[in-house]
Coordinates of C-alpha atoms and ligand atoms in Angstrom, one line a residue:
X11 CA -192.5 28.1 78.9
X12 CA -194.5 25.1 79.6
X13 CA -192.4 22.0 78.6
X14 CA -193.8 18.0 78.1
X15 CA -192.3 14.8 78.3
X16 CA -193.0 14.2 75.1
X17 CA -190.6 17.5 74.2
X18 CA -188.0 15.7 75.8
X19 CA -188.4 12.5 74.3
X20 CA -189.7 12.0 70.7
X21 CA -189.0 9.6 68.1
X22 CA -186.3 11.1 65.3
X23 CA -183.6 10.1 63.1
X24 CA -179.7 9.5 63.7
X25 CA -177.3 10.8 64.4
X26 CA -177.6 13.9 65.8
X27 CA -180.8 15.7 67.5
X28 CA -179.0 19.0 66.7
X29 CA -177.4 18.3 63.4
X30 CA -179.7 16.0 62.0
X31 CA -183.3 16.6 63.9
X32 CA -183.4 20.0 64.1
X33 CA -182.1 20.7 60.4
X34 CA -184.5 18.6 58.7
X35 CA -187.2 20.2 60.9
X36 CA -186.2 23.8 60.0
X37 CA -186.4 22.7 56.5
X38 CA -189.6 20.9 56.4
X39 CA -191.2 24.5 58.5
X40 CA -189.3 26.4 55.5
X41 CA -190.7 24.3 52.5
X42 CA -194.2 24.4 54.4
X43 CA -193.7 28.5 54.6
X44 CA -193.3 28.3 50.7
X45 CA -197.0 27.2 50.3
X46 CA -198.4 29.4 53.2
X47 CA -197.2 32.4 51.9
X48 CA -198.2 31.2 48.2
X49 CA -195.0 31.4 46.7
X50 CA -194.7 27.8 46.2
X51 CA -195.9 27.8 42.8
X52 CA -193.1 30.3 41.4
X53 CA -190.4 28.7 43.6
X54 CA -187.7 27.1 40.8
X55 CA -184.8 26.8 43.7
X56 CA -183.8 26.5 47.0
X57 CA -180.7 27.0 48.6
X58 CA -179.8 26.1 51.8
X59 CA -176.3 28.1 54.3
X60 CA -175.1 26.3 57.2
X61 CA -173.1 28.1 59.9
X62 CA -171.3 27.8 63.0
X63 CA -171.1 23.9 64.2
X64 CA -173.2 22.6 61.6
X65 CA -171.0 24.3 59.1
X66 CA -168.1 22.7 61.1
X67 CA -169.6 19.2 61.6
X68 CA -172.7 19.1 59.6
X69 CA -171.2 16.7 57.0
X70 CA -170.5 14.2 59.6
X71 CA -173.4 14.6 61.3
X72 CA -176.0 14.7 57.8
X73 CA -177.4 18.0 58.3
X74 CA -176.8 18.0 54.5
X75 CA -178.7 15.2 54.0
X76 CA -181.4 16.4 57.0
X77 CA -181.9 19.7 54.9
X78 CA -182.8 17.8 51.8
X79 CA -185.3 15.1 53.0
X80 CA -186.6 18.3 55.1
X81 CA -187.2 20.7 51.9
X82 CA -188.7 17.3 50.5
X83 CA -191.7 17.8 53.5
X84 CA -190.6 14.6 55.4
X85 CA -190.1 14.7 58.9
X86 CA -187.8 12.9 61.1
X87 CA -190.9 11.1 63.1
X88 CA -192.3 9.5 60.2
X89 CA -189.2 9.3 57.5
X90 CA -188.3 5.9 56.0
X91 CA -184.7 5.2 57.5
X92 CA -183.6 2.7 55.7
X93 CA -184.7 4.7 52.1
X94 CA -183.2 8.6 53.8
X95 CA -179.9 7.9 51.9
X96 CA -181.1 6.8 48.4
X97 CA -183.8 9.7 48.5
X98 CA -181.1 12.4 49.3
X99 CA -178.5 10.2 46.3
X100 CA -181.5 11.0 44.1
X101 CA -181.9 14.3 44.3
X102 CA -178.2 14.6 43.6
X103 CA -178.1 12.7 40.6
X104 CA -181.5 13.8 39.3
X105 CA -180.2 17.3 39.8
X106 CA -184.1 17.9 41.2
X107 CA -186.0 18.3 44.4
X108 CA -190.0 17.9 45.1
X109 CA -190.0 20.6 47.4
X110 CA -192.7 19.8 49.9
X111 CA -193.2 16.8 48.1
X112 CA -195.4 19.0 45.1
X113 CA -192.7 21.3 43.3
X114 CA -190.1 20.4 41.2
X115 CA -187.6 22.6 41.4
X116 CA -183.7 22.6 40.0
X117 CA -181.0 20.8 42.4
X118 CA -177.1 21.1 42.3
X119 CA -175.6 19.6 45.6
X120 CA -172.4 21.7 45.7
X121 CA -174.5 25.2 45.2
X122 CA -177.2 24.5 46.9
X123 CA -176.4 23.2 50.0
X124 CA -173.4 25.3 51.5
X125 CA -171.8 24.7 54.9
X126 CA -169.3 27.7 55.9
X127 CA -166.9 25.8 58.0
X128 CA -165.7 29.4 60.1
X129 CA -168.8 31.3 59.9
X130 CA -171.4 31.6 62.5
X131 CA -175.1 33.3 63.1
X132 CA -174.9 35.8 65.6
X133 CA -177.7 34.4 68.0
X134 CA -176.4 30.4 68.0
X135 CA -173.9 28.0 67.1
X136 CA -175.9 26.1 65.0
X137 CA -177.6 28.8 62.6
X138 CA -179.0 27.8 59.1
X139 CA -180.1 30.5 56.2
X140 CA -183.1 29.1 54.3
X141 CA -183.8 30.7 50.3
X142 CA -186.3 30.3 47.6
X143 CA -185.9 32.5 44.5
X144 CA -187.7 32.6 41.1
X145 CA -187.0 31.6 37.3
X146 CA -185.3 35.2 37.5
X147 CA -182.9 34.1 40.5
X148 CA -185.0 36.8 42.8
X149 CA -185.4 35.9 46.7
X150 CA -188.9 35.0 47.3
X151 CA -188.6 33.8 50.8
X152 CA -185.8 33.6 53.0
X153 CA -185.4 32.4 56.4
X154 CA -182.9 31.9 59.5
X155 CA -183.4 29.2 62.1
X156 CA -181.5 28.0 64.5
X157 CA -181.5 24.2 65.7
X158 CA -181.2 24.4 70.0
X159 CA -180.2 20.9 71.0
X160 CA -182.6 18.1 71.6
X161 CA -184.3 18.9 67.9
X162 CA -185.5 22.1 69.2
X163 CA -186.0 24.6 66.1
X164 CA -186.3 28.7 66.7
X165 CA -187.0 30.5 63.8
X166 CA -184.4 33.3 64.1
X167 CA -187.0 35.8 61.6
X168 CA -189.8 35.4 63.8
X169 CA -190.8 38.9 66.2
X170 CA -189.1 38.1 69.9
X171 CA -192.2 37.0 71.0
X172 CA -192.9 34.0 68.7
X173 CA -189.1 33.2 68.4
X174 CA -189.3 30.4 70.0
X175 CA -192.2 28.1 69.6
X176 CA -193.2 28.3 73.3
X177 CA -195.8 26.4 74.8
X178 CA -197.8 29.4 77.0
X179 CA -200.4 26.9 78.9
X180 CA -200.3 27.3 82.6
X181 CA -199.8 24.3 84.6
X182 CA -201.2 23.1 87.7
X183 CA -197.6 22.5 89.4
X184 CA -195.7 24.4 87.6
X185 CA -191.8 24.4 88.2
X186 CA -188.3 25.6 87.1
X187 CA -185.8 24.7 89.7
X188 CA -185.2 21.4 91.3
X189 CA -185.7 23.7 94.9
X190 CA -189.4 24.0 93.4
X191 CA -189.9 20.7 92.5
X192 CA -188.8 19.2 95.7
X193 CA -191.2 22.2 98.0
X194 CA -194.3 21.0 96.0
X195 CA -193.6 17.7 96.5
X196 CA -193.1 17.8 100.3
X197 CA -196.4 20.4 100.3
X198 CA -198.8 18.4 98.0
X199 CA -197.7 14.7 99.3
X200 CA -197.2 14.1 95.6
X201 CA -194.3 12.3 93.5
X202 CA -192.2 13.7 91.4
X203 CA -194.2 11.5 88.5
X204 CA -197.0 12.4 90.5
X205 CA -196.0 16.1 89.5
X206 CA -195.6 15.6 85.9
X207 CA -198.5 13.3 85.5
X208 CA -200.8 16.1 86.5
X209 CA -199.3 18.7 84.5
X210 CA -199.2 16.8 81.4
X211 CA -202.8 15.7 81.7
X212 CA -203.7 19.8 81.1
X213 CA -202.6 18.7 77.1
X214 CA -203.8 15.0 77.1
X215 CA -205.6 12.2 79.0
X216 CA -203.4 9.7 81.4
X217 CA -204.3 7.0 78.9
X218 CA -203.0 8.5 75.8
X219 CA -199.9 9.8 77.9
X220 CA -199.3 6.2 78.5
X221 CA -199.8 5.1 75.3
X222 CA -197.4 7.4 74.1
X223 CA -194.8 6.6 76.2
X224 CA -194.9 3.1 76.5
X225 CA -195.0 3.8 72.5
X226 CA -191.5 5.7 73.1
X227 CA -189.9 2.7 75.3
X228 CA -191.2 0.1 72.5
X229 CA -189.2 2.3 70.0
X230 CA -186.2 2.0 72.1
X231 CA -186.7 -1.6 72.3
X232 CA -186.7 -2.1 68.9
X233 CA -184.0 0.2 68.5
X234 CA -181.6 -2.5 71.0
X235 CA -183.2 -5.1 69.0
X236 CA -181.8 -3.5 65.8
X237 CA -178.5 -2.7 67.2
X238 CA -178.1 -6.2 68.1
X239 CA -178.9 -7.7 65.0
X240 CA -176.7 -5.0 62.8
X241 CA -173.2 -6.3 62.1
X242 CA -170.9 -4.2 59.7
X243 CA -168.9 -0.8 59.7
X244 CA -170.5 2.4 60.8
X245 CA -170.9 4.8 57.9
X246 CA -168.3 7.9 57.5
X247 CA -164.9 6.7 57.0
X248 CA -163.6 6.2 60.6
X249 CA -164.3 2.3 59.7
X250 CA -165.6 2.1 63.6
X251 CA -166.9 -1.7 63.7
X252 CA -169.9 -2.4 65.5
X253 CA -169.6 -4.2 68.8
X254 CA -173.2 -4.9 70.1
X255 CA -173.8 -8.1 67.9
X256 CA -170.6 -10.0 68.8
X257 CA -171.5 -8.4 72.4
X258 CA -174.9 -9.6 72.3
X259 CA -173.7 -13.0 71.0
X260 CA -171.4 -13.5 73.8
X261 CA -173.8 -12.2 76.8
X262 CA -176.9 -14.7 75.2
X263 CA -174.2 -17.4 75.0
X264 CA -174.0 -18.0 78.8
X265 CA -176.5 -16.8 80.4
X266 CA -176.2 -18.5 84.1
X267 CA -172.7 -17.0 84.6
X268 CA -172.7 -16.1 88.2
X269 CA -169.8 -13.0 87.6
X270 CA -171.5 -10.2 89.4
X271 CA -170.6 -7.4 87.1
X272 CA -172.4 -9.4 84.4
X273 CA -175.5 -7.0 84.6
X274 CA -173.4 -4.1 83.6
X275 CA -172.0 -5.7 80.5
X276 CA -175.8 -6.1 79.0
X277 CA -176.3 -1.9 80.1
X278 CA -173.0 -1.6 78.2
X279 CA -174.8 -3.5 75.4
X280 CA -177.6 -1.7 75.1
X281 CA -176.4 1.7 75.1
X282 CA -173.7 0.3 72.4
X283 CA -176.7 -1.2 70.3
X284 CA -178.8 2.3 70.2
X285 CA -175.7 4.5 69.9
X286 CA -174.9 2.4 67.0
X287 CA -177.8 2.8 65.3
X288 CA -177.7 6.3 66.2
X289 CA -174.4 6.7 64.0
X290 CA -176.3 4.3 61.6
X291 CA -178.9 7.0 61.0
X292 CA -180.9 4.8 62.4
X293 CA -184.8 4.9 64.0
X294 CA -183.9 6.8 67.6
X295 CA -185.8 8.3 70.8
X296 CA -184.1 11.4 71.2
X297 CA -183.7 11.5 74.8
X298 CA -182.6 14.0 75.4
X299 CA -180.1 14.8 72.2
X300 CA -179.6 11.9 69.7
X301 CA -175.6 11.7 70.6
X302 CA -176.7 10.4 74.2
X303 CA -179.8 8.6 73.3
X304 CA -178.4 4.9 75.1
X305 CA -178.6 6.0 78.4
X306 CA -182.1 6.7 79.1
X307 CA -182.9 3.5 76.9
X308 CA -180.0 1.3 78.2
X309 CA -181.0 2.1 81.9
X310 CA -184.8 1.3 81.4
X311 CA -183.6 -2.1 79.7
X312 CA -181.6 -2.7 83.4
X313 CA -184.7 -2.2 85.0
X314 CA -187.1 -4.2 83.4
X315 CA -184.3 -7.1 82.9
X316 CA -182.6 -6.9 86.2
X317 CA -185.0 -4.8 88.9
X318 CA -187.7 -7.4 90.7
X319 CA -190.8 -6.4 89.7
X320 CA -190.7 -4.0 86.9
X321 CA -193.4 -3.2 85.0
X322 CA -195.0 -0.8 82.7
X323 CA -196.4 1.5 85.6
X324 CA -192.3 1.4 86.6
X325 CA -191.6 2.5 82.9
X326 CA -194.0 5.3 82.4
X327 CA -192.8 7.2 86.3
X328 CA -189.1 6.2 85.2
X329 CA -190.1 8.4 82.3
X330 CA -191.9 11.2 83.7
X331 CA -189.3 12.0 86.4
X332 CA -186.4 11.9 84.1
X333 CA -188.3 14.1 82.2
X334 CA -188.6 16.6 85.2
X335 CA -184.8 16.4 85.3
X336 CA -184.7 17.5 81.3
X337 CA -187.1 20.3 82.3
X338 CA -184.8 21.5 84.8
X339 CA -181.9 21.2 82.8
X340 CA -183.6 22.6 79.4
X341 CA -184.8 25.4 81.2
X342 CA -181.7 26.9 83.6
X343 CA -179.1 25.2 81.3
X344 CA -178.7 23.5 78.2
X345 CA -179.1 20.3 76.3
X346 CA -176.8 21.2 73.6
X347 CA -173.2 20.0 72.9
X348 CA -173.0 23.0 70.5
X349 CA -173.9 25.5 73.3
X350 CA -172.4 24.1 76.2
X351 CA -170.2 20.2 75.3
X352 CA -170.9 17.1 75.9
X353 CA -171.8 17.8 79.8
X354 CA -175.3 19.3 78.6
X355 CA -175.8 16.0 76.7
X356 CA -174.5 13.0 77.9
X357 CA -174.4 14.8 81.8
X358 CA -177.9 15.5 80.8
X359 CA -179.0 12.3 80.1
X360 CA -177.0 10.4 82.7
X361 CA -178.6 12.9 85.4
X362 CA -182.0 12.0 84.1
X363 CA -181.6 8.4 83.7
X364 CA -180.1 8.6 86.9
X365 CA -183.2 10.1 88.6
X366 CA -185.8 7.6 86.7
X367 CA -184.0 4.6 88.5
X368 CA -183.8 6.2 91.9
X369 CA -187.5 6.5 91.2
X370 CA -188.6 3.0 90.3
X371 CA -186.6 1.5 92.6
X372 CA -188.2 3.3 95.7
X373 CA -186.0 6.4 96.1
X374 CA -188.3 9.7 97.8
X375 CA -188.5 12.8 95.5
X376 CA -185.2 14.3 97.6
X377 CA -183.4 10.7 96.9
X378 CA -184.1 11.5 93.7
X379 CA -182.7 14.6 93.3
X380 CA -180.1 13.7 94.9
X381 CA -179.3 10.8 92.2
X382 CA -179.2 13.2 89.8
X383 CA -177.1 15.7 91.1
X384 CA -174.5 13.4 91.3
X385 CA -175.5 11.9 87.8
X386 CA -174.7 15.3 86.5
X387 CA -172.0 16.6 89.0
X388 CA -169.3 14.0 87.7
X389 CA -170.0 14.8 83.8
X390 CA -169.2 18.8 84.2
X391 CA -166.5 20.1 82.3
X392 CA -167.3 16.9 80.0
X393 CA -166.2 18.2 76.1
X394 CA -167.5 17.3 72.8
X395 CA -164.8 16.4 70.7
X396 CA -166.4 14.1 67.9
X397 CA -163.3 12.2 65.9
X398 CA -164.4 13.2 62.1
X399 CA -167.3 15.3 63.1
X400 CA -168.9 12.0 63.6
X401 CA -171.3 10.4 66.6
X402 CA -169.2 7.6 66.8
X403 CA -165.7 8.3 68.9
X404 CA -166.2 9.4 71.8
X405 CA -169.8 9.3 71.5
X406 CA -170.9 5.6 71.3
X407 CA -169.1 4.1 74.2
X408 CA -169.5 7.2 76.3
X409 CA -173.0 6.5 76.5
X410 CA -172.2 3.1 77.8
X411 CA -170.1 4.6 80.3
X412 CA -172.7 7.3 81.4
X413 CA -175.2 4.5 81.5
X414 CA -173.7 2.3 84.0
X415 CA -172.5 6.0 85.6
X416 CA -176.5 6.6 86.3
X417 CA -177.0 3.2 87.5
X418 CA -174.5 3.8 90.2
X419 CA -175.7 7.1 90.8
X420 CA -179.0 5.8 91.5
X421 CA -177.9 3.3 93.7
X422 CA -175.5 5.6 95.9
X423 CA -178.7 7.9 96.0
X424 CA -181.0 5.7 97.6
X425 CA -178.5 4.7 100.3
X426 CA -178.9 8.3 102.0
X427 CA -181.6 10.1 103.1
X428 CA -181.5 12.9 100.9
X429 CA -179.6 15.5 102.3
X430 CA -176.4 16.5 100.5
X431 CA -174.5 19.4 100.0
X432 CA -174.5 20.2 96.2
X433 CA -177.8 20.8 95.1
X434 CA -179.0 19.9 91.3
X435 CA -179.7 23.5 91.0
X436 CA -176.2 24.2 91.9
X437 CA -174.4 21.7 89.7
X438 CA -177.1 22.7 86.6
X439 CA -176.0 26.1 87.1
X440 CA -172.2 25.0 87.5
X441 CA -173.1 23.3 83.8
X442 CA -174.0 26.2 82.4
X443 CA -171.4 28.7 83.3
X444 CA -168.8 25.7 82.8
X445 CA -170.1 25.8 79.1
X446 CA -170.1 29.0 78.6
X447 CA -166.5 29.0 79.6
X448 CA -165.5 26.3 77.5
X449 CA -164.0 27.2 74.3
X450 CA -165.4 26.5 71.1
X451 CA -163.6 24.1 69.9
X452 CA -165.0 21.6 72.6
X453 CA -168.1 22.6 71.7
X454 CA -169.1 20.5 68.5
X455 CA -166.9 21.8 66.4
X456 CA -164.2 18.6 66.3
X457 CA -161.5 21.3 66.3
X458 CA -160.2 20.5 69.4
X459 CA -159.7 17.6 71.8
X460 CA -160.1 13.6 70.7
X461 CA -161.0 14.9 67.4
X462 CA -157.4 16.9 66.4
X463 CA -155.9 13.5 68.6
X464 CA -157.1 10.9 66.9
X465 CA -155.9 10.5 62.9
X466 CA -158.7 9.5 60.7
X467 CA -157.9 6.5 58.5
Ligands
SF4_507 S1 -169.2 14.2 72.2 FE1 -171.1 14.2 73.3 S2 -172.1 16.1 72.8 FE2 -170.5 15.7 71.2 S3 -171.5 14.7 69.6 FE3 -170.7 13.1 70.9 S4 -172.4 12.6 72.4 FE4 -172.9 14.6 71.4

């Protein structure tokens, strides 16, 4: 399977790549089944099954709400954040949906959207059941999909081969283990952005690549700016308050302090700020998973603010190789908390953050490697235990942790030559059988861990 940067990073809605992305995405490729297969017209209902964890968590995480915009034909790209709430209120009250945006259809919240809190899908954790059905309450169309981390979608009804939407083009350097990666490097002379550059120009020109991901880092920008700016109480119950303004406010207050850790205060900041809007349901880059989208954002914002001479060139290779790290990790592992806990998310994202920086700031292709090995090796066994089914505790400040956890990891990197004795293929397949170990509970299901620790209030 030929994977992009831009499948690793792509602009979505909060909070949760998984719970929120992927839902809304299965729904919108349902409602756009409906008029393929020219049943639209007689379609008066549609009903919507979640399973597994977004049967467990999905409240907390919207995929309710996800599944309605998404049988609505919006997509999480282009969907109004700020209106997502009172569209989904409407349908409610209205007792209607436009499916697809055309076709009215009958709407009662409570039927129509059921989550079965104990009940899974057989091929995932986070399975959905999709249903249309006539004026005589006969199926018309009904679909399974499953969302696969990172706002992924497989359509579980598909034959084997078109299961997953895979990308078949053949790449000049193509790769799937870190080992790989590192042997072309050393054989062509190349980078590892070098790598992924020429790959991805086999779907696009360098100068629309870097449009796009300079696009990507100016929504991440915005995304701090928002977070900064947002004072008030995260939404769901758990009454979290938001720290980046008064954070932001006291960093901008005194700016020529001389304390030396005052650098990792504003990468605390920024990972707060877009983790925060995250929970908000807020504008996001997925990158990889919504739940750990501060790190890669929060350790680009340290280099441009704090590494001499950044630039954009710095910004589009810090993207590319932590994209090459995502590969790596999509491919032999997973980027799911639902498959694997919070060690295939926020370990993924640290690792590839991790790797970026080593990058940019003049670290070899086996440096870099190296930076994300240990970006990853000291997240395994890492759970996910969200308090209230929520993205907010532990998720919000663990990406400010994880952040300033890359940083260091980059740093330590680029201080040896290289050489070390756990290889990133090692600790990604360590990740893996870790998280297949792990019980469920930890995996997204806030049945165990923080989330049975902490009362909700
Ligand atoms: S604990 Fe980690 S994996 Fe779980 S929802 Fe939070 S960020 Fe995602």
């Amino acid at each position: 399977m030929a994977l992009s940067v831009l499948d690793l990073f792509s602009v979505g809605i909060g909070p949760s790549s998984s719970h929120t992305v992927g839902p809304m995405r299965a729904a919108k490729l349902f409602a756009d089944g409906l008029e393929e297969d020219g049943v639209l017209a007689s379609t008066t209902r549609v009903q919507a099954e979640l399973f597994g964890s977004l049967g467990a968590t999905g409240r907390g995480h919207g995929s309710d709400k996800a599944v309605v915009l998404g049988f609505k034909g919006l997509d999480p790209e282009t969907v109004d954040t700020a209106a997502a709430d009172d569209l989904v209120a409407a349908a409610a009250l209205d007792a209607e949906l436009w499916v697809g945006g055309t076709r009215r259809v009958d709407f009662n919240w409570d039927e129509d959207v059921v989550l079965h809190r104990r009940q899974a899908l057989p091929a995932h954790p986070n399975g959905m059941t999709f249903r249309a059905l006539d004026h005589a309450g006969d199926v018309l169309r009904e679909r399974s999909y499953y969302s696969i981390g990172g706002g992924f979608v497989v359509d579980g009804d598909a034959d084997a081969a078109d299961r997953v939407v895979a990308d078949s083009t053949v790449l000049p350097y193509p790769f799937t283990s870190a080992d790989e990666l590192l042997e072309m490097c050393e054989r062509e002379g190349m980078t590892i952005p070098e790598v992924m550059l020429a790959n991805e120009r086999v779907w696009r020109t360098e100068a629309e690549l870097r449009e796009q991901l300079l696009g990507l880092w100016a929504v991440m920008r915005e995304c701090v700016d928002n977070g900064c700016a947002a004072e008030g109480i995260l939404p769901g119950g758990l009454k979290v308050k938001r720290r980046a303004p008064s954070l932001f406010r006291t960093l901008s207050a005194d700016l020529e302090i001389s304390d030396p850790l005052r650098a990792m205060e504003w990468v605390n900041l920024f990972a707060l700020a877009v983790n925060e809007e995250n929970a908000a349901g807020g504008r996001i880059v997925t990158a990889p998973t919504n739940g750990a989208a501060g790190i890669i954002p929060a350790v680009l914002h340290y280099y441009t603010k704090f590494v001499p001479g950044a630039d954009d060139d710095g910004v589009v290779r810090f993207l590319l190789t932590a994209a090459a790290v995502g590969i790596l990790f999509k491919l032999n592992a997973s980027i799911s908390g639902a498959e694997v806990g919070c060690q295939g998310e926020v370990g993924s994202a640290c690792s590839m953050a991790a790797a970026g920086l080593c990058e940019v700031i003049g670290g070899t292709p086996a440096q870099v490697e190296n930076a994300a090995e240990v970006g990853i090796e000291h997240n395994l066994g890492l759970t996910c235990d969200p308090v209230g089914g929520l993205v907010q505790i532990p998720c919000i400040e663990r990406n400010a942790i994880a952040s300033v956890k890359a940083i260091n990891a980059a740093r330590l990197a680029l201080h040896g030559d290289g050489s070390h004795k756990v290889s990133l293929d090692k600790a990604i397949k360590t990740m893996r059988e870790t998280g297949a170990d792990m019980k469920s509970k930890y995996k997204e299901t806030s049945r165990g861990g923080l989330a049975v620790n902490v009362i909700e209030c």
